[in-house]
Each structure stands twice: as structure tokens, then as C-alpha cells.
Short mmCIF file of C-alpha atoms and ligand atoms in Angstrom, two decimals:
data_model
loop_
_atom_site.label_atom_id
_atom_site.label_comp_id
_atom_site.label_asym_id
_atom_site.label_seq_id
_atom_site.Cartn_x
_atom_site.Cartn_y
_atom_site.Cartn_z
CA UNK A 1 14.10 -6.82 -82.40
CA UNK A 2 11.44 -7.53 -85.00
CA UNK A 3 9.19 -4.76 -86.22
CA UNK A 4 6.01 -6.76 -85.64
CA UNK A 5 3.42 -4.69 -83.75
CA UNK A 6 3.25 -6.14 -80.25
CA UNK A 7 0.80 -5.34 -77.48
CA UNK A 8 1.83 -5.79 -73.90
CA UNK A 9 0.84 -4.13 -70.68
CA UNK A 10 2.58 -2.58 -67.71
CA UNK A 11 2.14 -3.46 -64.05
CA UNK A 12 0.81 -0.11 -62.90
CA UNK A 13 -2.29 -0.64 -60.77
CA UNK A 14 -3.25 3.01 -60.29
CA UNK A 15 -7.01 3.53 -60.90
CA UNK A 16 -7.71 -0.20 -61.24
CA UNK A 17 -10.74 -1.41 -59.25
CA UNK A 18 -10.02 -4.91 -58.06
CA UNK A 19 -11.93 -7.38 -55.90
CA UNK A 20 -10.28 -10.29 -54.15
CA UNK A 21 -12.52 -13.31 -53.52
CA UNK A 22 -11.03 -15.36 -50.70
CA UNK A 23 -12.13 -18.70 -49.26
CA UNK A 24 -12.52 -19.11 -45.49
CA UNK A 25 -11.59 -22.80 -45.70
CA UNK A 26 -7.91 -23.17 -44.76
CA UNK A 27 -7.95 -19.49 -43.77
CA UNK A 28 -4.57 -19.85 -42.09
CA UNK A 29 -3.09 -20.28 -45.59
CA UNK A 30 -5.57 -18.13 -47.52
CA UNK A 31 -5.03 -15.08 -45.28
CA UNK A 32 -1.37 -15.10 -46.32
CA UNK A 33 -2.41 -15.16 -49.96
CA UNK A 34 -4.72 -12.20 -49.34
CA UNK A 35 -1.92 -10.27 -47.63
CA UNK A 36 0.45 -11.08 -50.50
CA UNK A 37 -2.09 -9.94 -53.08
CA UNK A 38 -2.90 -6.65 -51.32
CA UNK A 39 0.79 -5.93 -50.76
CA UNK A 40 1.55 -6.49 -54.45
CA UNK A 41 -1.41 -4.35 -55.58
CA UNK A 42 -0.53 -1.44 -53.30
CA UNK A 43 3.17 -1.60 -54.17
CA UNK A 44 2.18 -1.35 -57.82
CA UNK A 45 0.19 1.80 -57.24
CA UNK A 46 -3.31 0.58 -56.35
CA UNK A 47 -5.25 2.71 -53.93
CA UNK A 48 -6.77 0.84 -50.97
CA UNK A 49 -10.10 2.57 -51.63
CA UNK A 50 -10.24 0.78 -55.00
CA UNK A 51 -9.73 -2.66 -53.44
CA UNK A 52 -12.31 -4.95 -51.85
CA UNK A 53 -12.21 -8.40 -50.30
CA UNK A 54 -15.20 -10.77 -50.47
CA UNK A 55 -15.14 -13.95 -48.37
CA UNK A 56 -16.73 -17.21 -49.52
CA UNK A 57 -17.02 -20.44 -47.49
CA UNK A 58 -14.75 -22.60 -49.65
CA UNK A 59 -13.25 -23.03 -53.09
CA UNK A 60 -16.39 -24.77 -54.29
CA UNK A 61 -18.45 -21.58 -53.76
CA UNK A 62 -15.86 -19.46 -55.55
CA UNK A 63 -17.15 -19.70 -59.16
CA UNK A 64 -20.67 -18.41 -58.43
CA UNK A 65 -19.54 -15.40 -56.42
CA UNK A 66 -16.62 -14.65 -58.73
CA UNK A 67 -18.92 -14.73 -61.76
CA UNK A 68 -21.49 -12.37 -60.18
CA UNK A 69 -18.80 -9.91 -59.20
CA UNK A 70 -17.09 -10.14 -62.59
CA UNK A 71 -20.38 -9.43 -64.38
CA UNK A 72 -21.25 -6.48 -62.09
CA UNK A 73 -19.16 -3.97 -64.10
CA UNK A 74 -17.84 -2.61 -60.80
CA UNK A 75 -14.34 -4.04 -61.25
CA UNK A 76 -11.47 -4.19 -63.72
CA UNK A 77 -10.36 -7.59 -62.43
CA UNK A 78 -11.16 -10.30 -59.92
CA UNK A 79 -8.54 -12.26 -57.98
CA UNK A 80 -9.61 -15.68 -56.68
CA UNK A 81 -7.68 -16.92 -53.64
CA UNK A 82 -8.10 -20.23 -51.85
CA UNK A 83 -6.32 -23.40 -50.81
CA UNK A 84 -7.51 -26.88 -51.69
CA UNK A 85 -5.38 -29.40 -49.85
CA UNK A 86 -5.55 -33.07 -50.74
CA UNK A 87 -5.02 -34.41 -47.25
CA UNK A 88 -8.13 -32.54 -46.13
CA UNK A 89 -10.76 -34.27 -48.24
CA UNK A 90 -11.63 -37.20 -50.43
CA UNK A 91 -13.43 -34.89 -52.82
CA UNK A 92 -10.29 -32.84 -53.47
CA UNK A 93 -10.41 -33.42 -57.23
CA UNK A 94 -14.04 -32.29 -57.47
CA UNK A 95 -13.56 -29.16 -55.37
CA UNK A 96 -10.34 -28.19 -57.17
CA UNK A 97 -11.70 -29.03 -60.63
CA UNK A 98 -15.01 -27.18 -60.20
CA UNK A 99 -13.25 -24.17 -58.78
CA UNK A 100 -10.65 -23.94 -61.54
CA UNK A 101 -13.03 -24.43 -64.45
CA UNK A 102 -15.70 -22.22 -62.86
CA UNK A 103 -13.47 -19.21 -62.37
CA UNK A 104 -12.05 -19.60 -65.89
CA UNK A 105 -15.60 -19.61 -67.24
CA UNK A 106 -16.48 -16.51 -65.20
CA UNK A 107 -13.66 -14.60 -66.88
CA UNK A 108 -14.83 -15.63 -70.34
CA UNK A 109 -18.49 -14.84 -69.54
CA UNK A 110 -17.72 -11.42 -68.07
CA UNK A 111 -14.86 -10.37 -70.32
CA UNK A 112 -12.62 -9.23 -67.48
CA UNK A 113 -9.62 -11.00 -65.97
CA UNK A 114 -10.24 -13.47 -63.18
CA UNK A 115 -6.87 -14.66 -61.99
CA UNK A 116 -6.35 -17.95 -60.27
CA UNK A 117 -4.63 -17.87 -56.91
CA UNK A 118 -6.33 -21.00 -55.64
CA UNK A 119 -3.64 -23.40 -54.45
CA UNK A 120 -4.14 -27.09 -55.15
CA UNK A 121 -1.64 -28.97 -53.01
CA UNK A 122 -0.96 -32.47 -51.75
CA UNK A 123 0.04 -31.29 -48.29
CA UNK A 124 -0.33 -28.36 -45.90
CA UNK A 125 3.43 -27.87 -46.07
CA UNK A 126 3.28 -27.32 -49.84
CA UNK A 127 0.47 -24.82 -49.35
CA UNK A 128 2.49 -22.86 -46.76
CA UNK A 129 5.48 -22.83 -49.13
CA UNK A 130 3.32 -21.20 -51.80
CA UNK A 131 1.64 -18.72 -49.48
CA UNK A 132 4.67 -16.64 -48.62
CA UNK A 133 7.10 -19.48 -47.87
CA UNK A 134 9.97 -20.76 -49.96
CA UNK A 135 7.94 -21.03 -53.17
CA UNK A 136 6.85 -17.39 -53.13
CA UNK A 137 3.34 -16.07 -52.68
CA UNK A 138 0.76 -17.17 -55.25
CA UNK A 139 -1.58 -14.42 -54.06
CA UNK A 140 0.97 -11.82 -55.14
CA UNK A 141 1.45 -13.64 -58.46
CA UNK A 142 -2.30 -13.67 -59.08
CA UNK A 143 -2.41 -9.95 -58.27
CA UNK A 144 0.31 -9.15 -60.82
CA UNK A 145 -1.46 -11.25 -63.46
CA UNK A 146 -4.68 -9.33 -62.73
CA UNK A 147 -2.96 -5.95 -63.12
CA UNK A 148 -1.22 -6.93 -66.34
CA UNK A 149 -4.28 -8.53 -67.96
CA UNK A 150 -6.59 -5.65 -66.97
CA UNK A 151 -4.13 -3.16 -68.44
CA UNK A 152 -3.70 -5.29 -71.56
CA UNK A 153 -7.45 -5.27 -72.19
CA UNK A 154 -7.52 -1.49 -71.75
CA UNK A 155 -4.60 -1.13 -74.15
CA UNK A 156 -6.16 -3.42 -76.78
CA UNK A 157 -9.37 -1.36 -76.48
CA UNK A 158 -11.44 -3.92 -78.41
N1 LIG B 201 -12.70 -26.03 -49.57
C1 LIG B 201 -11.51 -25.45 -49.77
O1 LIG B 201 -11.44 -24.24 -50.11
N2 LIG B 201 -10.35 -26.15 -49.60
C2 LIG B 201 -10.36 -27.45 -49.22
O2 LIG B 201 -9.26 -28.06 -49.07
C3 LIG B 201 -11.60 -28.08 -48.99
N3 LIG B 201 -11.65 -29.44 -48.54
O3 LIG B 201 -10.60 -30.02 -48.24
O4 LIG B 201 -12.73 -30.02 -48.42
C4 LIG B 201 -12.78 -27.35 -49.20
N4 LIG B 201 -13.99 -27.91 -48.99
C5 LIG B 201 -15.19 -27.13 -48.82
C6 LIG B 201 -15.85 -26.81 -50.15
O5 LIG B 201 -15.12 -25.82 -50.84
C7 LIG B 201 -17.27 -26.27 -49.91
O6 LIG B 201 -17.20 -25.10 -49.13
C8 LIG B 201 -18.17 -27.28 -49.21
O7 LIG B 201 -18.16 -28.52 -49.91
C9 LIG B 201 -19.63 -26.77 -49.15
O8 LIG B 201 -20.15 -26.59 -50.46
#
């Protein structure tokens, strides 16, 4: 091992205040992402009283609400969960692109982690695979990324 000073964070969610922003569009898929995220947070020590879920109509509305919540100083991290499925719309690229760049910008503007659990898939089958099916649960992955990044920022104490 090198002796270079290295900062990394644990996955302990105790005392972290986290809000999940979930789209109603494709709720059949998104609800599984929400369940996966809450399960991961609680299994890593989060208390349910420190967790909130905010519902938005679709992925396109995500950036505005995510940004307001991230700037509110009420939370240590925001988890964005949605499912944009290509078969469903001709404006797939616009919805997916605006959502992704908007939530990334919200994190930069607010200075807290906003993790991206918004699926962008060609088919409903792919989305189901990634929402607790054979490709894991991207909601749980986004939750772990939120815990780690929130703890990293606390540890860096900048
Ligand atoms: N919103 C989604 O979250 N996923 C989709 O797949 C989707 N499709 O297919 O259209 C979608 N559209 C709605 C969009 O996010 C807005 O809610 C709507 O355009 C109103 O602004």
C-alpha cells in the first residue's frame, strides 16, 4: 500500500437525512426503485424518520424539484429515481437528457450529493431488469452512492 493520504467514506447511513425524489411516470418500475433505495438505506443504518419521499409527475420535472430540495439545507443527500423508456415516447432523448443534466447541475449548485437512479432504457423489459430484476436494483445503487458521497463530504470537511 502506498502512504499517500487517501480520503474515502463508509456506507453508514445513521443520522443522514435523505430525500428520495421519485417520478410517477412508469410508477410500476419506479416504485421498485423506491423500495430498493429505502431497503438499502435502512439496512445501512438510516432511520425511517430521517427519510422522505417526494413524488414528481415525470423525469422532466425532476431537476426543478431536486434542486429546490437540495438547496433547502434540510438534507444531506437527494436520490433521484425515475424510468425513461424509449418505447414510450418520441421525446425520450429530450426527457432523459434534461433530467440527467438538470440533476447533475442541482448537485453542483447546492453542494450536496444528488445521485442518479433514473433509468434510461430501450424497453420496459430492460427497465424491469434494473429495478430489482436480473440486473440488480438501480435505486439501491443510487442510495449507496448517496450515503458514500454524503459521508465523504462530511469527512473532507471543506
Ligand atoms: N416521463 C418519464 O419519467 N419517463 C418517460 O418514459 C416519459 N415518457 O416516455 O414520455 C416521461 N414523460 C413525461 C415527462 O417527464 C413530463 O412529465 C411531461 O412531459 C410533462 O412535462
